[in-house]
CSV table of C-alpha atoms (C1' of nucleotides) in Angstrom, one decimal:
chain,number,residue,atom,x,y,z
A,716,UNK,CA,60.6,-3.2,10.7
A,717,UNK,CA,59.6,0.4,10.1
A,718,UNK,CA,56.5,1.1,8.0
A,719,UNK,CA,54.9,4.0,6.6
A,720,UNK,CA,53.6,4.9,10.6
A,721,UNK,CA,56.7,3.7,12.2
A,722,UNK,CA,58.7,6.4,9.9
A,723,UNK,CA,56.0,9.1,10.4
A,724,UNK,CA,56.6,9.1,14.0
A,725,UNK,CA,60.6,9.1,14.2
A,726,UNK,CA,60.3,12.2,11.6
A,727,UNK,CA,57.5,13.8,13.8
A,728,UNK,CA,59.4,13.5,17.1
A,729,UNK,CA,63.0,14.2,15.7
A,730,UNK,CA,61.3,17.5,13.9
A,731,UNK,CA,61.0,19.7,17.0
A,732,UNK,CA,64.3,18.5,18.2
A,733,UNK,CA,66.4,19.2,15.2
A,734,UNK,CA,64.4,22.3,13.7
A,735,UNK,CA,67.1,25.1,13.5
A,736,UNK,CA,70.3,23.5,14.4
A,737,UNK,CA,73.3,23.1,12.7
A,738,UNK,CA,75.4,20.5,11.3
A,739,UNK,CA,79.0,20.6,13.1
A,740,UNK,CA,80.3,17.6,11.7
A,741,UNK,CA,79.3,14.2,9.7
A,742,UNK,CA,80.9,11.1,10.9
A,743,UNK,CA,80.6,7.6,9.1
A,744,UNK,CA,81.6,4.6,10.5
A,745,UNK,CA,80.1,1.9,7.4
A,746,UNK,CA,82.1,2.4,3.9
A,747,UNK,CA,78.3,1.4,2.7
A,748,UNK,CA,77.1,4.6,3.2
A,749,UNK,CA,78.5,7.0,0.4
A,750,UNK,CA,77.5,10.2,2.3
A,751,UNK,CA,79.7,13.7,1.8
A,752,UNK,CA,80.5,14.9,5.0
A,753,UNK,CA,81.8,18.2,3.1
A,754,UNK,CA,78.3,18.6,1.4
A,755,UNK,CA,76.9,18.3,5.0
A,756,UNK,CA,79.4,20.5,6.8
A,757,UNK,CA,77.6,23.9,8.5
A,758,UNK,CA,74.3,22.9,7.4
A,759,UNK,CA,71.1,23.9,9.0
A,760,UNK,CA,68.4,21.7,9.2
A,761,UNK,CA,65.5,23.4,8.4
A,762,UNK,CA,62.6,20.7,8.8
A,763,UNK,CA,61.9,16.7,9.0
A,764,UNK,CA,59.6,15.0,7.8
A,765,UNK,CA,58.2,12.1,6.3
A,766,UNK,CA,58.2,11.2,2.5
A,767,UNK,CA,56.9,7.6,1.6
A,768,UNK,CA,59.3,5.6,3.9
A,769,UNK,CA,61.9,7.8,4.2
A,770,UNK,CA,62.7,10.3,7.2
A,771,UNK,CA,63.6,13.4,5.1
A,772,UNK,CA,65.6,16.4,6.5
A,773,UNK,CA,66.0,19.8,5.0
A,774,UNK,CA,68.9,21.6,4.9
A,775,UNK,CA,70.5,24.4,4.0
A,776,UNK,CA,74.3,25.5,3.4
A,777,UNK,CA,75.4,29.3,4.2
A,778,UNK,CA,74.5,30.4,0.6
A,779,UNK,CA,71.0,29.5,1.5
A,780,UNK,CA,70.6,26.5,-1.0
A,781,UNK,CA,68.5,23.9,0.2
A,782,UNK,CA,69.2,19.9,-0.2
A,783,UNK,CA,67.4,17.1,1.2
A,784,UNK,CA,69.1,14.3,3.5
A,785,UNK,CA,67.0,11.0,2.8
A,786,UNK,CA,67.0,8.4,5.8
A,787,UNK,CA,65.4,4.6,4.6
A,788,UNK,CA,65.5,2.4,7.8
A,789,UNK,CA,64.8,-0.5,6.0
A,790,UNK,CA,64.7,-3.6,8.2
A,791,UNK,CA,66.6,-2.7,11.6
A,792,UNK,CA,67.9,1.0,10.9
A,793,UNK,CA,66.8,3.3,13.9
A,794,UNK,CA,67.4,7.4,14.3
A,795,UNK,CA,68.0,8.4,17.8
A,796,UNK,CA,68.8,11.5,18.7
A,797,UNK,CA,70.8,12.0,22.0
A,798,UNK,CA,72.8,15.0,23.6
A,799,UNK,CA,75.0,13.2,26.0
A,800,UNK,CA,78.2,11.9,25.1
A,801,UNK,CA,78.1,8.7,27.5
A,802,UNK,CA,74.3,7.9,25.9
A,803,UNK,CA,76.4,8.0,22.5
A,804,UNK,CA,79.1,5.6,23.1
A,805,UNK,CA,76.2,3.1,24.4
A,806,UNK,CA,74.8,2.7,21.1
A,807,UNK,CA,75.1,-0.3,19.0
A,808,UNK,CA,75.2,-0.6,15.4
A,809,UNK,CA,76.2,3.0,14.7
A,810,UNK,CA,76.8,3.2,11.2
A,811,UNK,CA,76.6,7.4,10.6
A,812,UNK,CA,76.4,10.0,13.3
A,813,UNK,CA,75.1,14.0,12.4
A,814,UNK,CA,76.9,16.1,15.0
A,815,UNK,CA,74.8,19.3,15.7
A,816,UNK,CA,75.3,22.2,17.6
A,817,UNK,CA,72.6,21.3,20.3
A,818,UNK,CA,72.7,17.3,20.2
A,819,UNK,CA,73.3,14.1,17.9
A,820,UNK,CA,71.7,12.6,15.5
A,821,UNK,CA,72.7,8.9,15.7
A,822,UNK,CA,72.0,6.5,12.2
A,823,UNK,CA,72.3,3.0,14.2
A,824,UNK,CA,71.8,-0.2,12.4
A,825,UNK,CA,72.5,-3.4,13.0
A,826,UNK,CA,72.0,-5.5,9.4
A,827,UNK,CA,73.0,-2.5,7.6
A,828,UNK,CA,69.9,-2.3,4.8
A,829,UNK,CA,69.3,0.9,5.8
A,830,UNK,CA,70.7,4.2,3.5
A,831,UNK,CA,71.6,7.6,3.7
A,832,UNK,CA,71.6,9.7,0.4
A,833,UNK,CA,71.5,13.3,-0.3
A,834,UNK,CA,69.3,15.1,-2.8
A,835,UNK,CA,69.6,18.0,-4.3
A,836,UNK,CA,65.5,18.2,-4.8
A,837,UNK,CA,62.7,16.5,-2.5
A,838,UNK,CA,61.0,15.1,-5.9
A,839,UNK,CA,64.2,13.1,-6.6
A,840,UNK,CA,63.7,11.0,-3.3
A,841,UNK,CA,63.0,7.6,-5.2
A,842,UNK,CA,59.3,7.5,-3.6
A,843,UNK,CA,57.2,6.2,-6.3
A,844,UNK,CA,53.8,5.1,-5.0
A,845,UNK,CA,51.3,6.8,-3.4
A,846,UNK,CA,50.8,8.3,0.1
A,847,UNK,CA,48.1,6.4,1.3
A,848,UNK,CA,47.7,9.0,4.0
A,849,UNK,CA,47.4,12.0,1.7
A,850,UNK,CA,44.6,13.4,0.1
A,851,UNK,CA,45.4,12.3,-3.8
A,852,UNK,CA,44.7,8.6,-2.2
A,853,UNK,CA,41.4,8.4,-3.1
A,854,UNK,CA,38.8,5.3,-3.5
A,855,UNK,CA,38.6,5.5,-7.3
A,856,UNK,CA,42.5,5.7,-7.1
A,857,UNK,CA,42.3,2.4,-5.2
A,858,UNK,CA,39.8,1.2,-8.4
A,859,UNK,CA,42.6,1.5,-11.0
A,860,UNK,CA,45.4,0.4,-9.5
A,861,UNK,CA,43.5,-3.2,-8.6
A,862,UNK,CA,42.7,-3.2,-12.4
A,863,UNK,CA,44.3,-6.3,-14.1
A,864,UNK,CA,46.4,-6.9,-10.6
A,865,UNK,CA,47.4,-11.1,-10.6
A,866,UNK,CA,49.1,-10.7,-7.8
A,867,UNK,CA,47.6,-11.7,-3.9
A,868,UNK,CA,46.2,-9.0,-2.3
A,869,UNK,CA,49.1,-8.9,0.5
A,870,UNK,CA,52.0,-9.0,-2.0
A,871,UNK,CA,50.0,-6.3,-3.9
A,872,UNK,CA,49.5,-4.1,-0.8
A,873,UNK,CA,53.3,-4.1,-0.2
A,874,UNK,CA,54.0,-3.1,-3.4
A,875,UNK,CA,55.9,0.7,-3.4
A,876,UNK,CA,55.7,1.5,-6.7
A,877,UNK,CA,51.3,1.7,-6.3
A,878,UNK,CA,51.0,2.9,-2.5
A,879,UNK,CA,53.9,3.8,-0.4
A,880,UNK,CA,54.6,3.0,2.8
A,881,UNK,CA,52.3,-0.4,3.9
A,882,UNK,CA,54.8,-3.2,5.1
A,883,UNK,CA,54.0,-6.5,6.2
A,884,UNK,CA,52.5,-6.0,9.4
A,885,UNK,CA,50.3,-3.3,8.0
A,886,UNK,CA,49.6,-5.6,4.7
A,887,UNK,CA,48.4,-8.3,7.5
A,888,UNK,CA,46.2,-6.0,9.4
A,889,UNK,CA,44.9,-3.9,6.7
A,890,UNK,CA,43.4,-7.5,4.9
A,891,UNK,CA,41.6,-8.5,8.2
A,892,UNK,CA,39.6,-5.3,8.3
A,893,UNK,CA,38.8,-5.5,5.0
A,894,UNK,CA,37.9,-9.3,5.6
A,895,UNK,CA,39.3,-10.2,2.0
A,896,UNK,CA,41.8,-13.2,1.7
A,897,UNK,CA,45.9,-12.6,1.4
A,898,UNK,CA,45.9,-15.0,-1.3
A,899,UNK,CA,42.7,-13.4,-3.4
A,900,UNK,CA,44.2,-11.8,-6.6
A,901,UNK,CA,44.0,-7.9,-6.9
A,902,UNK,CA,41.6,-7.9,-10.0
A,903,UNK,CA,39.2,-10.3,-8.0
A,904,UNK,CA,38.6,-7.7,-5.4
A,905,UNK,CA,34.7,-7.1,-5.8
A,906,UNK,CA,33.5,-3.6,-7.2
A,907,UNK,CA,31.5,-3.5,-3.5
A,908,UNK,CA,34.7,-4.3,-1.7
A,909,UNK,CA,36.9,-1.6,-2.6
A,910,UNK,CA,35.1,1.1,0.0
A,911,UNK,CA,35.6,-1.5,2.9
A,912,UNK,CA,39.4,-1.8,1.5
A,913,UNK,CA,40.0,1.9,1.1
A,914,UNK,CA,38.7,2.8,4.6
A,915,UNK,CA,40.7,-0.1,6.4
A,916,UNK,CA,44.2,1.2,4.5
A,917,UNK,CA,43.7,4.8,5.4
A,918,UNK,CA,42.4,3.3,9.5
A,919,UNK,CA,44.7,1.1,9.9
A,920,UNK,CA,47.7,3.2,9.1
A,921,UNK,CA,46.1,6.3,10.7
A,922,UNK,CA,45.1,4.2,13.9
A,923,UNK,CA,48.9,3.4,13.8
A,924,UNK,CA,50.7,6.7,13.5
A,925,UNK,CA,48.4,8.1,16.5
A,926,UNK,CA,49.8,5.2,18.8
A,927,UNK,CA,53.0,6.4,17.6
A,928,UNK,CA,53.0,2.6,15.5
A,929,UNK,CA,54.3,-0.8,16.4
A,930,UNK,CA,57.4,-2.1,18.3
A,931,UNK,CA,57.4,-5.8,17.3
A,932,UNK,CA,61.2,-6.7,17.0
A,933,UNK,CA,62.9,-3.5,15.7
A,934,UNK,CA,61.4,-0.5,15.6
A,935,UNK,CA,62.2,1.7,18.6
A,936,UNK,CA,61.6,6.0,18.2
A,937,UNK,CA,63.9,8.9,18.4
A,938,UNK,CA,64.0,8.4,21.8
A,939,UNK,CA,65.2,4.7,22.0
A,940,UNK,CA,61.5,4.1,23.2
A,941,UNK,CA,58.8,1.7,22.1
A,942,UNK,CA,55.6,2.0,19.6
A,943,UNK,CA,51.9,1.5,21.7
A,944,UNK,CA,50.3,-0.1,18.5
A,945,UNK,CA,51.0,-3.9,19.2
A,946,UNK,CA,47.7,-4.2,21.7
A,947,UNK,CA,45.5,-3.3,18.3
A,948,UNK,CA,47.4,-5.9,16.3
A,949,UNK,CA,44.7,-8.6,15.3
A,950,UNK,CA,46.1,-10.7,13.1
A,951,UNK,CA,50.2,-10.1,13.0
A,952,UNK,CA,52.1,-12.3,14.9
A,953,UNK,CA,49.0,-14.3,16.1
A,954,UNK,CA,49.2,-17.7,14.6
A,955,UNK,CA,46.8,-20.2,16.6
A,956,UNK,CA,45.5,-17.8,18.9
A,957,UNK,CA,41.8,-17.2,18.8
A,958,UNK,CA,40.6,-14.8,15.7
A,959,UNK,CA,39.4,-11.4,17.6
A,960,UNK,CA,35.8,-12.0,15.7
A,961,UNK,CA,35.1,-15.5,15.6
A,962,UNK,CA,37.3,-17.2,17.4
A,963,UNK,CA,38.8,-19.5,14.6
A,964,UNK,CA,42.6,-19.6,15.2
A,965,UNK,CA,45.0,-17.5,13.0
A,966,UNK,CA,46.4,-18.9,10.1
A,967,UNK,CA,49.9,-18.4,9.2
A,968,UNK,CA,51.3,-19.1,5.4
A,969,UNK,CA,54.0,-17.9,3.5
A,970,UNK,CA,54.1,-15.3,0.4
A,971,UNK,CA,57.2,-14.0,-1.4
A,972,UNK,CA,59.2,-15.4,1.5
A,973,UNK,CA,57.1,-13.4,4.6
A,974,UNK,CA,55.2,-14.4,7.0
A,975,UNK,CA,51.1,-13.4,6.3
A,976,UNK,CA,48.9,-13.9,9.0
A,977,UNK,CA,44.7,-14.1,8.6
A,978,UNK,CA,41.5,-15.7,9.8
A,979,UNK,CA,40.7,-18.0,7.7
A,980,UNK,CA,37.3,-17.9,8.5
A,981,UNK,CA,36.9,-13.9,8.5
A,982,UNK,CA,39.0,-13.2,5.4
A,983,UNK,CA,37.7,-14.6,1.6
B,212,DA,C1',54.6,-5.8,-19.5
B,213,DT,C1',54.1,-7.8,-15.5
B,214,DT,C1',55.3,-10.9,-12.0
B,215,DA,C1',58.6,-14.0,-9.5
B,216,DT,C1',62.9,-14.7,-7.3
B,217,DA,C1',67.6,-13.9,-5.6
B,218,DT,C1',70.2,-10.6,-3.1
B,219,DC,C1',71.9,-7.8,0.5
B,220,DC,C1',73.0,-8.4,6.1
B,221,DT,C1',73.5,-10.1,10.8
B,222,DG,C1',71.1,-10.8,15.5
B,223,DA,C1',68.0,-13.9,17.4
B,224,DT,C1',66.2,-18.3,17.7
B,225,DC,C1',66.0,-23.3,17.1
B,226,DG,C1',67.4,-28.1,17.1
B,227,DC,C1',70.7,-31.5,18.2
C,969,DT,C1',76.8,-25.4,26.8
C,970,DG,C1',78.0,-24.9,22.3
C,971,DC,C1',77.4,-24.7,17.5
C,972,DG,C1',75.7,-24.8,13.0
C,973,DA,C1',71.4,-24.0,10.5
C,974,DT,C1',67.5,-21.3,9.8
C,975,DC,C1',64.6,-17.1,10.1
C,976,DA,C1',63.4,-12.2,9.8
C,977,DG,C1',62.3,-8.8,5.9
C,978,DG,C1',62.3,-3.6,2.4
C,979,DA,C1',63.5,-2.7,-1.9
C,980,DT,C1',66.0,-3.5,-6.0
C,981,DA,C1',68.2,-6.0,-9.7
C,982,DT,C1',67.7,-9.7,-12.5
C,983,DA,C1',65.2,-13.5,-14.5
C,984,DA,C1',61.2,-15.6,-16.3
DNA sequence: ATTATATCCTGATCGC
DNA sequence: TGCGATCAGGATATAA
């Protein structure tokens, strides 16, 4: 399940790879995806990167015009990029596939949540949040948007429209540094909390991204590979085993129909 | 206005 | 062993 570091690594690996080369042909295989091949057609990619949860790649046509190709994974959608033809026919799920001069870009995904969609304008990527990562993220930021929150603290961290990019594994982990309850409501977040808070949202997902993030069920990188971030997962995935602090076992309850996962004794 | 819920999708897992 | 039921969840549309 790709987050906000699960993303930033696919678009950081796939950047090098894809920098320069041109667009031969677009192929789609899933009526789902609505994507022009024409609009595609003799394209170069300029750039990838990462914009909220989306892996964003920059093209341009032969006039020089630029347009943006916007990649959500969603739940089980994976980019892979390959350059042999036997490697290509392996993969499963393959709902869109980029043909480039020096390689593939393969869109695989098996429950099909995932989109494609071209823009004529980075700002008209629907991101709407903020990048927790980036400087305009800041602690009195954090302040205003708990103001007059009644939702829990984990269904609030995984709201888009506020801060971009936190999923529910990060939403779990993020909560056990800050040692504050899933189920406490936004606005009850004490005035000396919000540091602590701040600090474990910008760690947590930082700490992530440089272990290239998490490969729990679905998330593999450009490369088919996995993530290294599981070993630092405290709380996710951990119901009854021993709390990394105090030993109480992990709890595990239900909110908006996910899985959240704390120490009850660590977390109020 | 804000928050809660249903929906999309299908592989993996579970219980009988 | 087989099979139906249940689970997983990001984001949005719709309902409350």
């Amino acid at each position: 399940m790709p987050e906000l570091p699960e993303v930033e690594t696919v678009a950081r690996q796939l950047h090098p790879l894809i920098k320069g080369t041109r667009v031969v042909v677009c192929r789609t295989y899933d009526p789902k995806l609505r994507l022009s091949a024409e609009l595609l057609k003799g394209a170069e990619v300029r750039r990838g990167f990462r914009r909220g949860k989306f892996v964003v790649f920059e093209l341009a046509d032969s006039r020089g015009r630029t347009s943006f190709l916007a990649v959500h994974l969603r739940m089980t959608g994976r980019l892979l990029w390959t350059d042999s033809a036997a490697d290509r026919e392996a993969r499963k799920y393959l709902r869109a596939e980029l043909e480039l001069n020096r390689g593939s870009l393969l869109f695989c995904d098996a429950r099909r949540f995932g989109t494609m969609e071209i823009f004529a304008t980075e700002a008209e990527i629907p991101v709407r949040g903020v990048d927790p990562t980036a400087e305009l993220f800041t602690l009195e930021g954090l302040r205003s948007m708990l103001k007059g929150r009644r939702q829990p603290m984990k269904l609030w961290l995984m709201r888009q429209d506020l801060l971009t990019g936190v999923g529910n594994i990060y939403a779990s982990e993020i909560l056990f540094r800050a040692r504050i309850s899933p189920r406490r409501t936004a606005a009850r977040v004490r005035p000396d909390e919000v540091p602590l808070l701040f600090r474990s949202i910008r760690e947590v997902l930082s700490s992530a991204i440089k272990h290239c993030g998490t490969t729990f069920s679905d998330f593999q990188d450009a490369r088919g590979t996995a993530g290294g971030f599981e070993r630092f997962l405290r709380v996710y995935g951990r119901k009854g085993e021993p709390c990394r602090r105090c030993k109480t076992p992990i709890k595990r309850i239900v909110q908006g129909q996910r899985s959240t996962f704390f120490c009850p004794n660590c977390q109020k």
